[in-house]
PDB file of C-alpha atoms in Angstrom:
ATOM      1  CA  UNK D 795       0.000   0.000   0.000  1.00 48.00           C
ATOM      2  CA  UNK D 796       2.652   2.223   0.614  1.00 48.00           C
ATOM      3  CA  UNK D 797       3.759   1.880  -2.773  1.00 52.00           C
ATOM      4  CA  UNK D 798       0.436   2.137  -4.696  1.00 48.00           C
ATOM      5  CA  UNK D 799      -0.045   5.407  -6.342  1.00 50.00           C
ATOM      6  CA  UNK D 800      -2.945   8.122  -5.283  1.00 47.00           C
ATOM      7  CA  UNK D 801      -6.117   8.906  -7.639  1.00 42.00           C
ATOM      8  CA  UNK D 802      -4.136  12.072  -8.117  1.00 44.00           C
ATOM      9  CA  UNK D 803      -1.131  10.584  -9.341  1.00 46.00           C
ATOM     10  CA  UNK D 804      -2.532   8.416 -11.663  1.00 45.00           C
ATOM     11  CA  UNK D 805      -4.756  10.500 -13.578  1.00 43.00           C
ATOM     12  CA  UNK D 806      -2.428  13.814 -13.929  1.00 46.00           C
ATOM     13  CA  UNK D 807       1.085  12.135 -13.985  1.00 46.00           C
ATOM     14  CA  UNK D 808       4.042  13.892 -12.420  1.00 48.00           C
ATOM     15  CA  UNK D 809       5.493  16.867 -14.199  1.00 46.00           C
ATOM     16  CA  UNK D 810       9.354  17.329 -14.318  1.00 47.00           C
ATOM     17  CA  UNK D 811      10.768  20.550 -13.405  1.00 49.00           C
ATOM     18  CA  UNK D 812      12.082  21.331 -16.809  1.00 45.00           C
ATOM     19  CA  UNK D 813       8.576  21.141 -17.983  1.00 45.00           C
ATOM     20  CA  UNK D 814       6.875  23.356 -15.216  1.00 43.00           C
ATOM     21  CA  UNK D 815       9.466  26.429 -15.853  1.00 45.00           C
ATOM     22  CA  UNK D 816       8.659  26.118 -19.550  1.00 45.00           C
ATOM     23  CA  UNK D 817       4.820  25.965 -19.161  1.00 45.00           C
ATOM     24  CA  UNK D 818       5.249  29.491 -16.218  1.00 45.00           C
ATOM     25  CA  UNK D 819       7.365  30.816 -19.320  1.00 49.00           C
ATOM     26  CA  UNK D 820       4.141  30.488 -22.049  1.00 48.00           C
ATOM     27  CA  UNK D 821       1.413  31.543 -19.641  1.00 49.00           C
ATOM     28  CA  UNK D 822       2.498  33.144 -16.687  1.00 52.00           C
ATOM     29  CA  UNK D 823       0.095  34.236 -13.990  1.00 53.00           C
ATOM     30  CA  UNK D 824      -1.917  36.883 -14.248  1.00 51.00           C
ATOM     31  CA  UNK D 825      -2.931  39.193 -10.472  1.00 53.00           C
ATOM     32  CA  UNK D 826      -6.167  38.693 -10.275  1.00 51.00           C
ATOM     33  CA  UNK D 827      -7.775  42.409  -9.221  1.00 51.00           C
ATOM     34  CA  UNK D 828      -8.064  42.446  -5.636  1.00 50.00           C
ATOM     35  CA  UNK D 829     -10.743  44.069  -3.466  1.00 50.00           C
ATOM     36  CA  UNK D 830      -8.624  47.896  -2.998  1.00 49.00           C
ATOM     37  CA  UNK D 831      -8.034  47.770  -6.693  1.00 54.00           C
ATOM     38  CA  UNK D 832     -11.245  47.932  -7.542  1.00 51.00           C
ATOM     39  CA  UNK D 833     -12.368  50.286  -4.598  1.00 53.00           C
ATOM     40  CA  UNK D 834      -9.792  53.159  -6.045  1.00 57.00           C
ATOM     41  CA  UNK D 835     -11.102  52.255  -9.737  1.00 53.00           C
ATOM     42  CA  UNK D 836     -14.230  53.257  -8.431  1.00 49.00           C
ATOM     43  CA  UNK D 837     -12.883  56.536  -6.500  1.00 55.00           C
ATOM     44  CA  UNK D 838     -11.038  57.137  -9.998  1.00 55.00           C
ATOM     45  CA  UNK D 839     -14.042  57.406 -11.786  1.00 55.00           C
ATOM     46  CA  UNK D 840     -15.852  59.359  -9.748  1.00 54.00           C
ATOM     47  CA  UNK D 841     -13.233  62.260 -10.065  1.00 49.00           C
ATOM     48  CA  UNK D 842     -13.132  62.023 -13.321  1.00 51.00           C
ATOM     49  CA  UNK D 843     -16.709  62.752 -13.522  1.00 46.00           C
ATOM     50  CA  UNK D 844     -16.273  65.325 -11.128  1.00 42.00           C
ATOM     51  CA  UNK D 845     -14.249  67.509 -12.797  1.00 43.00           C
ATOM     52  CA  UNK D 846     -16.087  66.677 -16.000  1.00 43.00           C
ATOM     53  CA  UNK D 847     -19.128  68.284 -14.423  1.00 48.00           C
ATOM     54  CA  UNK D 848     -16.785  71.339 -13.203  1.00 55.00           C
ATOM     55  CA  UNK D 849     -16.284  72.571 -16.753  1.00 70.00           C
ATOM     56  CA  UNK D 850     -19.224  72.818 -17.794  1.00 87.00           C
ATOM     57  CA  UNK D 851     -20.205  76.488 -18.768  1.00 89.00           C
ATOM     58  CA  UNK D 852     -23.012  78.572 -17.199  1.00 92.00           C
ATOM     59  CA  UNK D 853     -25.939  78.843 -19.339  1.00 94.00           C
ATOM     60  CA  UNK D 854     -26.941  82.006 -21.082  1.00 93.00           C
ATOM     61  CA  UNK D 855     -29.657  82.406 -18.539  1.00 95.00           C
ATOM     62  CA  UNK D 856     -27.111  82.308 -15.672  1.00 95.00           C
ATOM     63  CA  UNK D 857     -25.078  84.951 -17.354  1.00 96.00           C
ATOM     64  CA  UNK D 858     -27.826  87.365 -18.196  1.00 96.00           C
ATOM     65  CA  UNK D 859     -29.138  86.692 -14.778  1.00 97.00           C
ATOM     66  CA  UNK D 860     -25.390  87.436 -12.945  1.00 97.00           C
ATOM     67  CA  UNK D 861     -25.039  90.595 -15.001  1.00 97.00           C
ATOM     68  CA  UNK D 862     -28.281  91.934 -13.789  1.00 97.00           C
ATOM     69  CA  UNK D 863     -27.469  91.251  -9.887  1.00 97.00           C
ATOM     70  CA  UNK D 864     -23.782  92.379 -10.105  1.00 97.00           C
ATOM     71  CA  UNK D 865     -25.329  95.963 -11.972  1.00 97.00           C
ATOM     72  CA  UNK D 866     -27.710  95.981  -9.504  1.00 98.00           C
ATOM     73  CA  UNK D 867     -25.247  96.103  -6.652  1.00 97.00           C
ATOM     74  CA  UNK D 868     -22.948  98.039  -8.066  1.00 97.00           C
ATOM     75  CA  UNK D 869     -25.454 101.213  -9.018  1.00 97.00           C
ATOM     76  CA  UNK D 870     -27.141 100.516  -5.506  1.00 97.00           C
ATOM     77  CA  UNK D 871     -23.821 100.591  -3.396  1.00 96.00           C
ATOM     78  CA  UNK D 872     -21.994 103.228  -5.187  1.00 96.00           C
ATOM     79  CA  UNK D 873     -24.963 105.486  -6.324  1.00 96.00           C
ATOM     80  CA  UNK D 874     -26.335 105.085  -2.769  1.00 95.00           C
ATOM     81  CA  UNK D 875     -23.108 106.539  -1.357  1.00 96.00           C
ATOM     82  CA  UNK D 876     -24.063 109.819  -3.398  1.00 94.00           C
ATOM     83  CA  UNK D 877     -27.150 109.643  -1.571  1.00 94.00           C
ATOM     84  CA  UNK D 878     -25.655 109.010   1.701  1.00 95.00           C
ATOM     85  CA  UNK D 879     -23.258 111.735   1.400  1.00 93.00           C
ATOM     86  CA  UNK D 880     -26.453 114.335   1.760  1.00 90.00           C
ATOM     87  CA  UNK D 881     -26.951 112.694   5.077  1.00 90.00           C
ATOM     88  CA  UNK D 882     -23.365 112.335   6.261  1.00 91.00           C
ATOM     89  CA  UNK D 883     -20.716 113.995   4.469  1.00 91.00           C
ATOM     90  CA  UNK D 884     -18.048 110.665   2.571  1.00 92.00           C
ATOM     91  CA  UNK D 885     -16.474 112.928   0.832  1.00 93.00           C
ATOM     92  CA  UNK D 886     -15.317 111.876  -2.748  1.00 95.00           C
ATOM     93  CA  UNK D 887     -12.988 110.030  -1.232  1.00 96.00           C
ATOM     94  CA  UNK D 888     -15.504 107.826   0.811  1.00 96.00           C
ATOM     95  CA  UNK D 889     -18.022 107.275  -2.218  1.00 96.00           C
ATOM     96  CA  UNK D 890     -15.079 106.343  -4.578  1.00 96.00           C
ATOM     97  CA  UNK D 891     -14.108 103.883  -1.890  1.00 97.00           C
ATOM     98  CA  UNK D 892     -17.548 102.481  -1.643  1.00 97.00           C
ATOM     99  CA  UNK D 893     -17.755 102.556  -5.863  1.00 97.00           C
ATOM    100  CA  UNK D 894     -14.129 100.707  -5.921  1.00 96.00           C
ATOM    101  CA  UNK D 895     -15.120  98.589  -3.307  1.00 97.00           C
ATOM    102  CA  UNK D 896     -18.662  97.177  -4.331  1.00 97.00           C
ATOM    103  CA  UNK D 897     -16.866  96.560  -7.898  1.00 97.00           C
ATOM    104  CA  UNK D 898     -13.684  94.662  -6.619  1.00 96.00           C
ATOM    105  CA  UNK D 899     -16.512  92.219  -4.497  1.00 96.00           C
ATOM    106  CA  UNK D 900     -18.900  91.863  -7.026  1.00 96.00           C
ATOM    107  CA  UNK D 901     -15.855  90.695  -9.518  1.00 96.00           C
ATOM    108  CA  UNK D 902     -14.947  88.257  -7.360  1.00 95.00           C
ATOM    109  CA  UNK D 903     -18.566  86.742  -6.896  1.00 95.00           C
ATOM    110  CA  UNK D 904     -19.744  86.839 -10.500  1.00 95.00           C
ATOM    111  CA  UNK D 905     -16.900  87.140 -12.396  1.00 93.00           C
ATOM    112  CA  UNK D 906     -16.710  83.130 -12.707  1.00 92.00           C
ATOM    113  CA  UNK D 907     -20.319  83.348 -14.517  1.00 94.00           C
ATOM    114  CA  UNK D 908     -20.485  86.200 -16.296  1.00 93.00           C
ATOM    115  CA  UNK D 909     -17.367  87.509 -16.517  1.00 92.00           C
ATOM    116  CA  UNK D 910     -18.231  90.256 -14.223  1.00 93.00           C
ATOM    117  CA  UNK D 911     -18.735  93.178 -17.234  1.00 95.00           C
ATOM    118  CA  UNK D 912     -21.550  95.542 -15.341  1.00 96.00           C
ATOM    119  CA  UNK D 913     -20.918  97.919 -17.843  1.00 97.00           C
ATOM    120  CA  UNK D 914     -22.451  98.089 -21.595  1.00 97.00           C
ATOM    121  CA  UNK D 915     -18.869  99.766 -22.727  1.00 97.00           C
ATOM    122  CA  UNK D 916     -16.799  97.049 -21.183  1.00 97.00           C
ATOM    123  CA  UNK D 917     -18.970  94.329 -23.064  1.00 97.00           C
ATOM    124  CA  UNK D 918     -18.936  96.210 -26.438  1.00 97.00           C
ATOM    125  CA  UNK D 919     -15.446  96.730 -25.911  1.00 96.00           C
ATOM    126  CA  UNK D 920     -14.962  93.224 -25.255  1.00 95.00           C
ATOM    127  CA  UNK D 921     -16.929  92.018 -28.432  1.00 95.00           C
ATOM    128  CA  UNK D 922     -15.221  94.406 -30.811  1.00 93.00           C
ATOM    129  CA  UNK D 923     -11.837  93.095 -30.110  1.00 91.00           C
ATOM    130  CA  UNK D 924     -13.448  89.365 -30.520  1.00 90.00           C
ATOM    131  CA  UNK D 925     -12.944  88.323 -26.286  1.00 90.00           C
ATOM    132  CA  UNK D 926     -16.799  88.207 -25.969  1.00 92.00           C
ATOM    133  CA  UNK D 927     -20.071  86.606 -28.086  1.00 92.00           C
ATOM    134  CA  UNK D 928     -21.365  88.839 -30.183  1.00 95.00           C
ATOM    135  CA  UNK D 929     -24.939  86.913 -29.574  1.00 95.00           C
ATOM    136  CA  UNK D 930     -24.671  87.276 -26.433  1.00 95.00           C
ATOM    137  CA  UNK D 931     -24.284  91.257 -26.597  1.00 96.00           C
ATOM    138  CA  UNK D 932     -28.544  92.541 -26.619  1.00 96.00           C
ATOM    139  CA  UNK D 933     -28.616  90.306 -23.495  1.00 96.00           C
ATOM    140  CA  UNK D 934     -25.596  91.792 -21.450  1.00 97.00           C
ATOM    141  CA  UNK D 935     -26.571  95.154 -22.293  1.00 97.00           C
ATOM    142  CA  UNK D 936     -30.468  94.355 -21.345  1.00 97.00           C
ATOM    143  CA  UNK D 937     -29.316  92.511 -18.153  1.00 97.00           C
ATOM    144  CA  UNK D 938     -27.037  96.083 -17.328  1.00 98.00           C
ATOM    145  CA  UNK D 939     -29.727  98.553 -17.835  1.00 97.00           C
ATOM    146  CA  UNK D 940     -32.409  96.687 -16.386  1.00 97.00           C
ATOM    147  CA  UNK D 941     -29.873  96.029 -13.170  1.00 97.00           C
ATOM    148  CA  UNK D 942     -29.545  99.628 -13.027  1.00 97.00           C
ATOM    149  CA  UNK D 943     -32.706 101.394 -13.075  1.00 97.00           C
ATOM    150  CA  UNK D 944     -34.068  99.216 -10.287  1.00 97.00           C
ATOM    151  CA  UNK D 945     -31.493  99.505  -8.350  1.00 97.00           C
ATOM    152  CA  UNK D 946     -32.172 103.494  -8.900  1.00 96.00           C
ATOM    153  CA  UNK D 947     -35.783 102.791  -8.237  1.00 96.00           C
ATOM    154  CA  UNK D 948     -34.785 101.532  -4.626  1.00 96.00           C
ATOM    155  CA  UNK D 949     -32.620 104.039  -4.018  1.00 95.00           C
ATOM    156  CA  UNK D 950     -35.891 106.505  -4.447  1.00 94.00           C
ATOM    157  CA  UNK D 951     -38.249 104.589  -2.867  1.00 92.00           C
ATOM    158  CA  UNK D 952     -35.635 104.070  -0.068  1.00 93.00           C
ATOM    159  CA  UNK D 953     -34.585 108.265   0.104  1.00 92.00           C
ATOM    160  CA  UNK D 954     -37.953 109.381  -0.402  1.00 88.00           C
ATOM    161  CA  UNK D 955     -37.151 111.761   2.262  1.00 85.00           C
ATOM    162  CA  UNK D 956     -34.632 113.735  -0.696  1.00 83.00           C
ATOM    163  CA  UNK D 957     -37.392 114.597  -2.752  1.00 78.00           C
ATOM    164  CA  UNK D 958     -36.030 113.144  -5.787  1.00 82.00           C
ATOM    165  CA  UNK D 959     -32.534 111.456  -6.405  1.00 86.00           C
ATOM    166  CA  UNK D 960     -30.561 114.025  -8.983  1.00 87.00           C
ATOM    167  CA  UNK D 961     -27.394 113.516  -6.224  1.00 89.00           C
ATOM    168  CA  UNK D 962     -26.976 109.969  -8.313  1.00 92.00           C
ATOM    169  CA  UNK D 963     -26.827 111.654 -11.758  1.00 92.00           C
ATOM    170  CA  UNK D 964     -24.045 111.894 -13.704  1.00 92.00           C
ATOM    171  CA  UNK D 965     -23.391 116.180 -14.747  1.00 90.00           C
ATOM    172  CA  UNK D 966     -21.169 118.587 -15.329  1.00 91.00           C
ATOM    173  CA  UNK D 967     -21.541 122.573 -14.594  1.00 83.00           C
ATOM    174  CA  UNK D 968     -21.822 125.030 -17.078  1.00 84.00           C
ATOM    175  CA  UNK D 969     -18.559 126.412 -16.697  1.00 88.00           C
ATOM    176  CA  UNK D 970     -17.563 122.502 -18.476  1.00 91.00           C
ATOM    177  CA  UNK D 971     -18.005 122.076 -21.954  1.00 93.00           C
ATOM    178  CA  UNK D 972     -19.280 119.077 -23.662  1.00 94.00           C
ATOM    179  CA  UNK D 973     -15.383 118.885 -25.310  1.00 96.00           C
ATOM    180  CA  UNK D 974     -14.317 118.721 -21.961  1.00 96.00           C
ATOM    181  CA  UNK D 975     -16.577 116.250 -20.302  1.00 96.00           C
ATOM    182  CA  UNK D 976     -16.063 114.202 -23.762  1.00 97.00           C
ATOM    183  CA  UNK D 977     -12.567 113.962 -23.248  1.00 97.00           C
ATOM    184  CA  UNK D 978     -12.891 112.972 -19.104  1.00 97.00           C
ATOM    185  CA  UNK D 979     -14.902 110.507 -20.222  1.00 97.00           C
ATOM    186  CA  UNK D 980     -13.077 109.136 -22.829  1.00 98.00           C
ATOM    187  CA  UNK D 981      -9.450 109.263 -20.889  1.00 98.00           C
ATOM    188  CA  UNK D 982     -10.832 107.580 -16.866  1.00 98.00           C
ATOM    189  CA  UNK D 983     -12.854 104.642 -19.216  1.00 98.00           C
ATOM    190  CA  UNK D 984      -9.793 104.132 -21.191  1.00 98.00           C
ATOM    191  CA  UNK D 985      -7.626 103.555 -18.116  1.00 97.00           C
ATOM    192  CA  UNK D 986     -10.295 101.642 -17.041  1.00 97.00           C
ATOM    193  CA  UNK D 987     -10.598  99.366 -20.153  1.00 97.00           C
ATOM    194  CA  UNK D 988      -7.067  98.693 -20.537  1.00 97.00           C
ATOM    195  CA  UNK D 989      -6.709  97.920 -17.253  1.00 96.00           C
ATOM    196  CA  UNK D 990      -9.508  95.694 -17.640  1.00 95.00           C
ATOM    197  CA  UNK D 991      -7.650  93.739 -20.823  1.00 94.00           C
ATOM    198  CA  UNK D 992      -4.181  93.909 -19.108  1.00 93.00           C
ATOM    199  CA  UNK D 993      -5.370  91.997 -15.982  1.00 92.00           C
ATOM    200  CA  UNK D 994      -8.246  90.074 -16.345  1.00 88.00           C
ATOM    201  CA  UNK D 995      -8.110  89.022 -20.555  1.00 86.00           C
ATOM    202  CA  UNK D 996      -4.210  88.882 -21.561  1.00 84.00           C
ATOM    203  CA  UNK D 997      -3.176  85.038 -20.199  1.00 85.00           C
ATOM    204  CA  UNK D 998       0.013  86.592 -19.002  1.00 86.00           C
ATOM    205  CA  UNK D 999      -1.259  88.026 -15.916  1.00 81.00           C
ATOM    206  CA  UNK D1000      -2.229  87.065 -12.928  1.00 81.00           C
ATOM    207  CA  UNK D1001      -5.694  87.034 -12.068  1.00 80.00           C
ATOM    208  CA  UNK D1002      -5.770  86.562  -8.646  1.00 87.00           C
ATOM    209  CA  UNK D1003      -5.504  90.099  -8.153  1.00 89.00           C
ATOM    210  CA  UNK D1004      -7.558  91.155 -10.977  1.00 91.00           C
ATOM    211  CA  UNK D1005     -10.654  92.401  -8.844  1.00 93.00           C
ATOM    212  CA  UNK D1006      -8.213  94.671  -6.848  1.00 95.00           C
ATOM    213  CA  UNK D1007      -6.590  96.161  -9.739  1.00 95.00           C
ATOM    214  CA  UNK D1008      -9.984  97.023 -11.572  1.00 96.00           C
ATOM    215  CA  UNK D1009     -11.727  98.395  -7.964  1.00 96.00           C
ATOM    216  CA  UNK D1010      -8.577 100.579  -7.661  1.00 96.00           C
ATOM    217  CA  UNK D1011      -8.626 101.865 -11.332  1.00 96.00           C
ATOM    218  CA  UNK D1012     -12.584 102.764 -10.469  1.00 97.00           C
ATOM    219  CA  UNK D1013     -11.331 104.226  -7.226  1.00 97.00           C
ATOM    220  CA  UNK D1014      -8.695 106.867  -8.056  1.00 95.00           C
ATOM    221  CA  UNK D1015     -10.478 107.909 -11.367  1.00 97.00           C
ATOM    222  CA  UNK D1016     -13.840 108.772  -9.106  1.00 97.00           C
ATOM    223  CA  UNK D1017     -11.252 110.726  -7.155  1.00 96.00           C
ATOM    224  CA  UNK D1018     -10.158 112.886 -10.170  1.00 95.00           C
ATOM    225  CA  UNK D1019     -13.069 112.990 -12.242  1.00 95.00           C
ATOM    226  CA  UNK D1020     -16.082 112.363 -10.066  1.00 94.00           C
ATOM    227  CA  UNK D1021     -15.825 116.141  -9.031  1.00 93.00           C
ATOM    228  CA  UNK D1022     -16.153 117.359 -12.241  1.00 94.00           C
ATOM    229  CA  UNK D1023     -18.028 115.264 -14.508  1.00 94.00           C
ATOM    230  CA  UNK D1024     -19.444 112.744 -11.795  1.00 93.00           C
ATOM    231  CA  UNK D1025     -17.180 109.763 -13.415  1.00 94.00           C
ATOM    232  CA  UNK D1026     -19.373 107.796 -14.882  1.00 95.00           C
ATOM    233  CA  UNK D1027     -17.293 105.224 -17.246  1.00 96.00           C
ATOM    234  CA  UNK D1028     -20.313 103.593 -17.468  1.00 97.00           C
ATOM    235  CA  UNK D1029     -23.517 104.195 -19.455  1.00 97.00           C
ATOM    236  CA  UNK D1030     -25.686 101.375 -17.235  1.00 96.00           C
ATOM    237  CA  UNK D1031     -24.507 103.779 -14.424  1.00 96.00           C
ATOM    238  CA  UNK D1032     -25.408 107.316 -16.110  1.00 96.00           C
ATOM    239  CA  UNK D1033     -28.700 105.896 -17.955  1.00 96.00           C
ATOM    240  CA  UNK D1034     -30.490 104.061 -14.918  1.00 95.00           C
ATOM    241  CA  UNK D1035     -30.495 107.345 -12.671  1.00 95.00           C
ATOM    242  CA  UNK D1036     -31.420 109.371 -15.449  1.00 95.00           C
ATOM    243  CA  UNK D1037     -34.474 107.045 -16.573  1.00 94.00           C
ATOM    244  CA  UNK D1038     -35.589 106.775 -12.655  1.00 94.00           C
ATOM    245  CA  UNK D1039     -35.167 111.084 -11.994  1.00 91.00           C
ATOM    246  CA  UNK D1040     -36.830 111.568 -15.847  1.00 90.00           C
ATOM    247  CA  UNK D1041     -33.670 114.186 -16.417  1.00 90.00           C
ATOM    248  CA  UNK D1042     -31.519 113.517 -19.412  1.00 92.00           C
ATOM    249  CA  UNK D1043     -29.422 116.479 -19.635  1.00 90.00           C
ATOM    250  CA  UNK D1044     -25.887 115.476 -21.262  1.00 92.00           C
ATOM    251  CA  UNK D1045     -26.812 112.134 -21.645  1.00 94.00           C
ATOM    252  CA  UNK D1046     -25.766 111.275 -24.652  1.00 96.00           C
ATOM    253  CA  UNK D1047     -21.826 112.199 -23.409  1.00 96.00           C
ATOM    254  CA  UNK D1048     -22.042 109.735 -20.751  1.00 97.00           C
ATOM    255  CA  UNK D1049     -22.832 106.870 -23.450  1.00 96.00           C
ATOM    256  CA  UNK D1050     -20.824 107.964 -26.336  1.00 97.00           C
ATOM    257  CA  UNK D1051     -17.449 108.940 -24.794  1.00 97.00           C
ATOM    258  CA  UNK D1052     -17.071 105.580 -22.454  1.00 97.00           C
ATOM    259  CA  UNK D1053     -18.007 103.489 -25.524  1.00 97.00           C
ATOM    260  CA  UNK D1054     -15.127 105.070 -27.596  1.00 97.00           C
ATOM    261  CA  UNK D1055     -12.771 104.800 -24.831  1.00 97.00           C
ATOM    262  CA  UNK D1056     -13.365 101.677 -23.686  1.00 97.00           C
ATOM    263  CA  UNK D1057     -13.035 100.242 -27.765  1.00 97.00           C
ATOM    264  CA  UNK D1058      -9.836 102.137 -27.998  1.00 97.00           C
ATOM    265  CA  UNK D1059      -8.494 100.858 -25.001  1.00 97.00           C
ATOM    266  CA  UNK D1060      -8.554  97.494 -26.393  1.00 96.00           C
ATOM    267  CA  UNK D1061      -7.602  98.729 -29.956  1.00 95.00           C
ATOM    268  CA  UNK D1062      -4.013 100.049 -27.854  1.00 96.00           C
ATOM    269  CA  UNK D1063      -4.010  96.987 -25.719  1.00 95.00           C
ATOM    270  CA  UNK D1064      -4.059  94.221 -28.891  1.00 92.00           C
ATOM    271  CA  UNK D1065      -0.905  95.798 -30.027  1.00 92.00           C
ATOM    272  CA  UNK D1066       0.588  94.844 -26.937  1.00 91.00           C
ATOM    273  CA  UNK D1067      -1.059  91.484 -26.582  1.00 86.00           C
ATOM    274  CA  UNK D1068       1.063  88.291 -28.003  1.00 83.00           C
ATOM    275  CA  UNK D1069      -1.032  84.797 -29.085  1.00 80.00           C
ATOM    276  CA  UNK D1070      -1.179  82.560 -26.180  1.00 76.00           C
ATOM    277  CA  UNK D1071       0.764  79.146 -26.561  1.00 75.00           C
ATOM    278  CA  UNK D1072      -1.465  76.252 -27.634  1.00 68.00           C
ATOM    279  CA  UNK D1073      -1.107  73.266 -25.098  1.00 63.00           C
ATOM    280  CA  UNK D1074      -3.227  69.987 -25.790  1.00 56.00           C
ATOM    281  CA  UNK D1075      -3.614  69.587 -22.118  1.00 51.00           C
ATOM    282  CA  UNK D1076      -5.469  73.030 -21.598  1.00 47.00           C
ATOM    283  CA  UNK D1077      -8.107  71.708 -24.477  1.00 41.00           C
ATOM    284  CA  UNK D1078     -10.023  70.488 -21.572  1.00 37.00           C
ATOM    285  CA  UNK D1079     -10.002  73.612 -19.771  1.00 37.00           C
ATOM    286  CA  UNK D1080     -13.129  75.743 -19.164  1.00 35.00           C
ATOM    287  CA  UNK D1081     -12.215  79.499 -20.194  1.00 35.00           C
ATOM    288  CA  UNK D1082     -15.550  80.584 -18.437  1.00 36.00           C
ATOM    289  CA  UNK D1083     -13.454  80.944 -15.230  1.00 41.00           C
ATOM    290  CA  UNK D1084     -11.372  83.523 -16.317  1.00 50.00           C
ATOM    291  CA  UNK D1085     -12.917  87.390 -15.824  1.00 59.00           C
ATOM    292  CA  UNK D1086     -14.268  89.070 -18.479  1.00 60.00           C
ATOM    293  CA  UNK D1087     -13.640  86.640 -21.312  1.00 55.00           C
ATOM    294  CA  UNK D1088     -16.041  84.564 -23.071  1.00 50.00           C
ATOM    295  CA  UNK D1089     -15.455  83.417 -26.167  1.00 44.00           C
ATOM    296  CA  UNK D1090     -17.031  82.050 -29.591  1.00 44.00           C
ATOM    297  CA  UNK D1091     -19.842  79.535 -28.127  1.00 42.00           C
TER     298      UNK D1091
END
């Protein structure tokens, strides 16, 4: 019995070790997936479709929608200051702070839906010099004037106690001619539009900082200009006052001249601009998160 071969033996006979090596050699053993494996294949995918979901632009409606709330604060925060300052004397320098201000936070809220614009010369601008949808223009510039005049009609419903709210309007005295107010204008939006495509469009910059930059431009133009022309740089701003107070004295300056600044602005600015370097792994990247720019959709 001792010498009687197993079952096993007998039906699969005894393999030499010259054969086994060969045979590991032909087929070798494949890991079969074990339980983590699969676990962090699972984990994988689910970032993948994470960040899938994270580019994904805003619709049009969430644009249109962003603009209107962004104008809306802005003309409420910084028109209100003019308002304010008949109750307790800002100064220029405190509204210009509160105008700079209300800008630089309103940037940073929207700016990653809309592109943060708030101002029918800064989207023209934009779409002139190709950096923004034409077909999405009539809705920007609806979204910015209706933003505007309601934020104007809180402002009088909220200082009914003024009598009316002229304080918010964008003039300039007699002793200014239309030349003169033409060329303010046209000079504080320029600075403003160029710093506008030197921080936030031109892919050389940093846009971290972007918001500042822009509140600050706002900020020390109010300073020089709002004293004599009222600094608009902004027809939204000038038109939604003047449609709420029924007064449209000058008007037409405070659309014209910050439309032809802000489009020369980024005339001057393209000749300074280089082409941006293609890289196949940015094709993936959503450019709806950079300020102000939205391209051809």
């Amino acid at each position: 019995m001792a010498n009687t071969p197993s079952i096993t033996e007998e039906l699969s006979p005894k393999l030499s070790p010259v054969k086994i090596s060969t045979m590991e050699e032909v087929s070798p053993k494949l890991p079969l997936p074990t339980k983590y494996s699969i676990m962090e294949e699972v984990k994988a995918n689910r970032s993948r479709g994470f960040s899938i979901n994270n580019d994904i632009p805003p619709t049009t409606l969430q644009k249109t929608v962003a603009e209107l709330v962004g104008t809306y604060f802005l003309i409420f925060a910084g028109c209100g200051a003019a308002l304010v300052n008949k109750v307790q004397t800002l100064t220029i320098v405190g509204i210009a702070l509160v105008w700079g201000l209300v800008l630089m936070a309103a940037i940073y809220a929207l700016g990653h839906i809309s592109g943060a614009h708030f101002n029918p010369a800064v989207t023209l601008a934009l779409a002139t010099a190709r950096k923004f949808s034409w077909k999405l223009v009539p809705m920007y510039l609806l979204s910015q004037l209706l933003g505007a005049t309601l934020a104007s009609l809180t402002l009088r419903g909220l200082f009914r106690d003024q009598g009316d709210i002229q304080a918010t309007m964008t003039q300039y005295t007699d002793s200014t001619s239309d030349l003169e107010a033409i060329i303010w204008e046209f000079i504080i939006t320029f600075l403003l539009m160029f710093n506008i495509c030197a921080v936030a469009t031109d892919h050389r910059a940093t846009k971290d900082l972007a918001g500042v930059a822009i509140g600050a431009t706002v900020l020390f133009n109010i300073i020089i200009a709002g004293p004599i022309t009222g600094a608009s740089m902004n027809p939204a701003r000038s038109l939604g006052p003047a449609v709420v107070s029924g007064v449209y004295k000058n008007l037409w300056v405070f659309i014209v001249a910050p439309i032809l600044g802000a489009m020369t602005a980024t005339l001057v600015y393209s000749i300074l601009r280089v082409p941006k370097p293609y890289k196949p792994e940015e094709s993936t990247e959503s450019m709806y998160n950079e300020l102000y720019i939205h391209p051809e959709v």
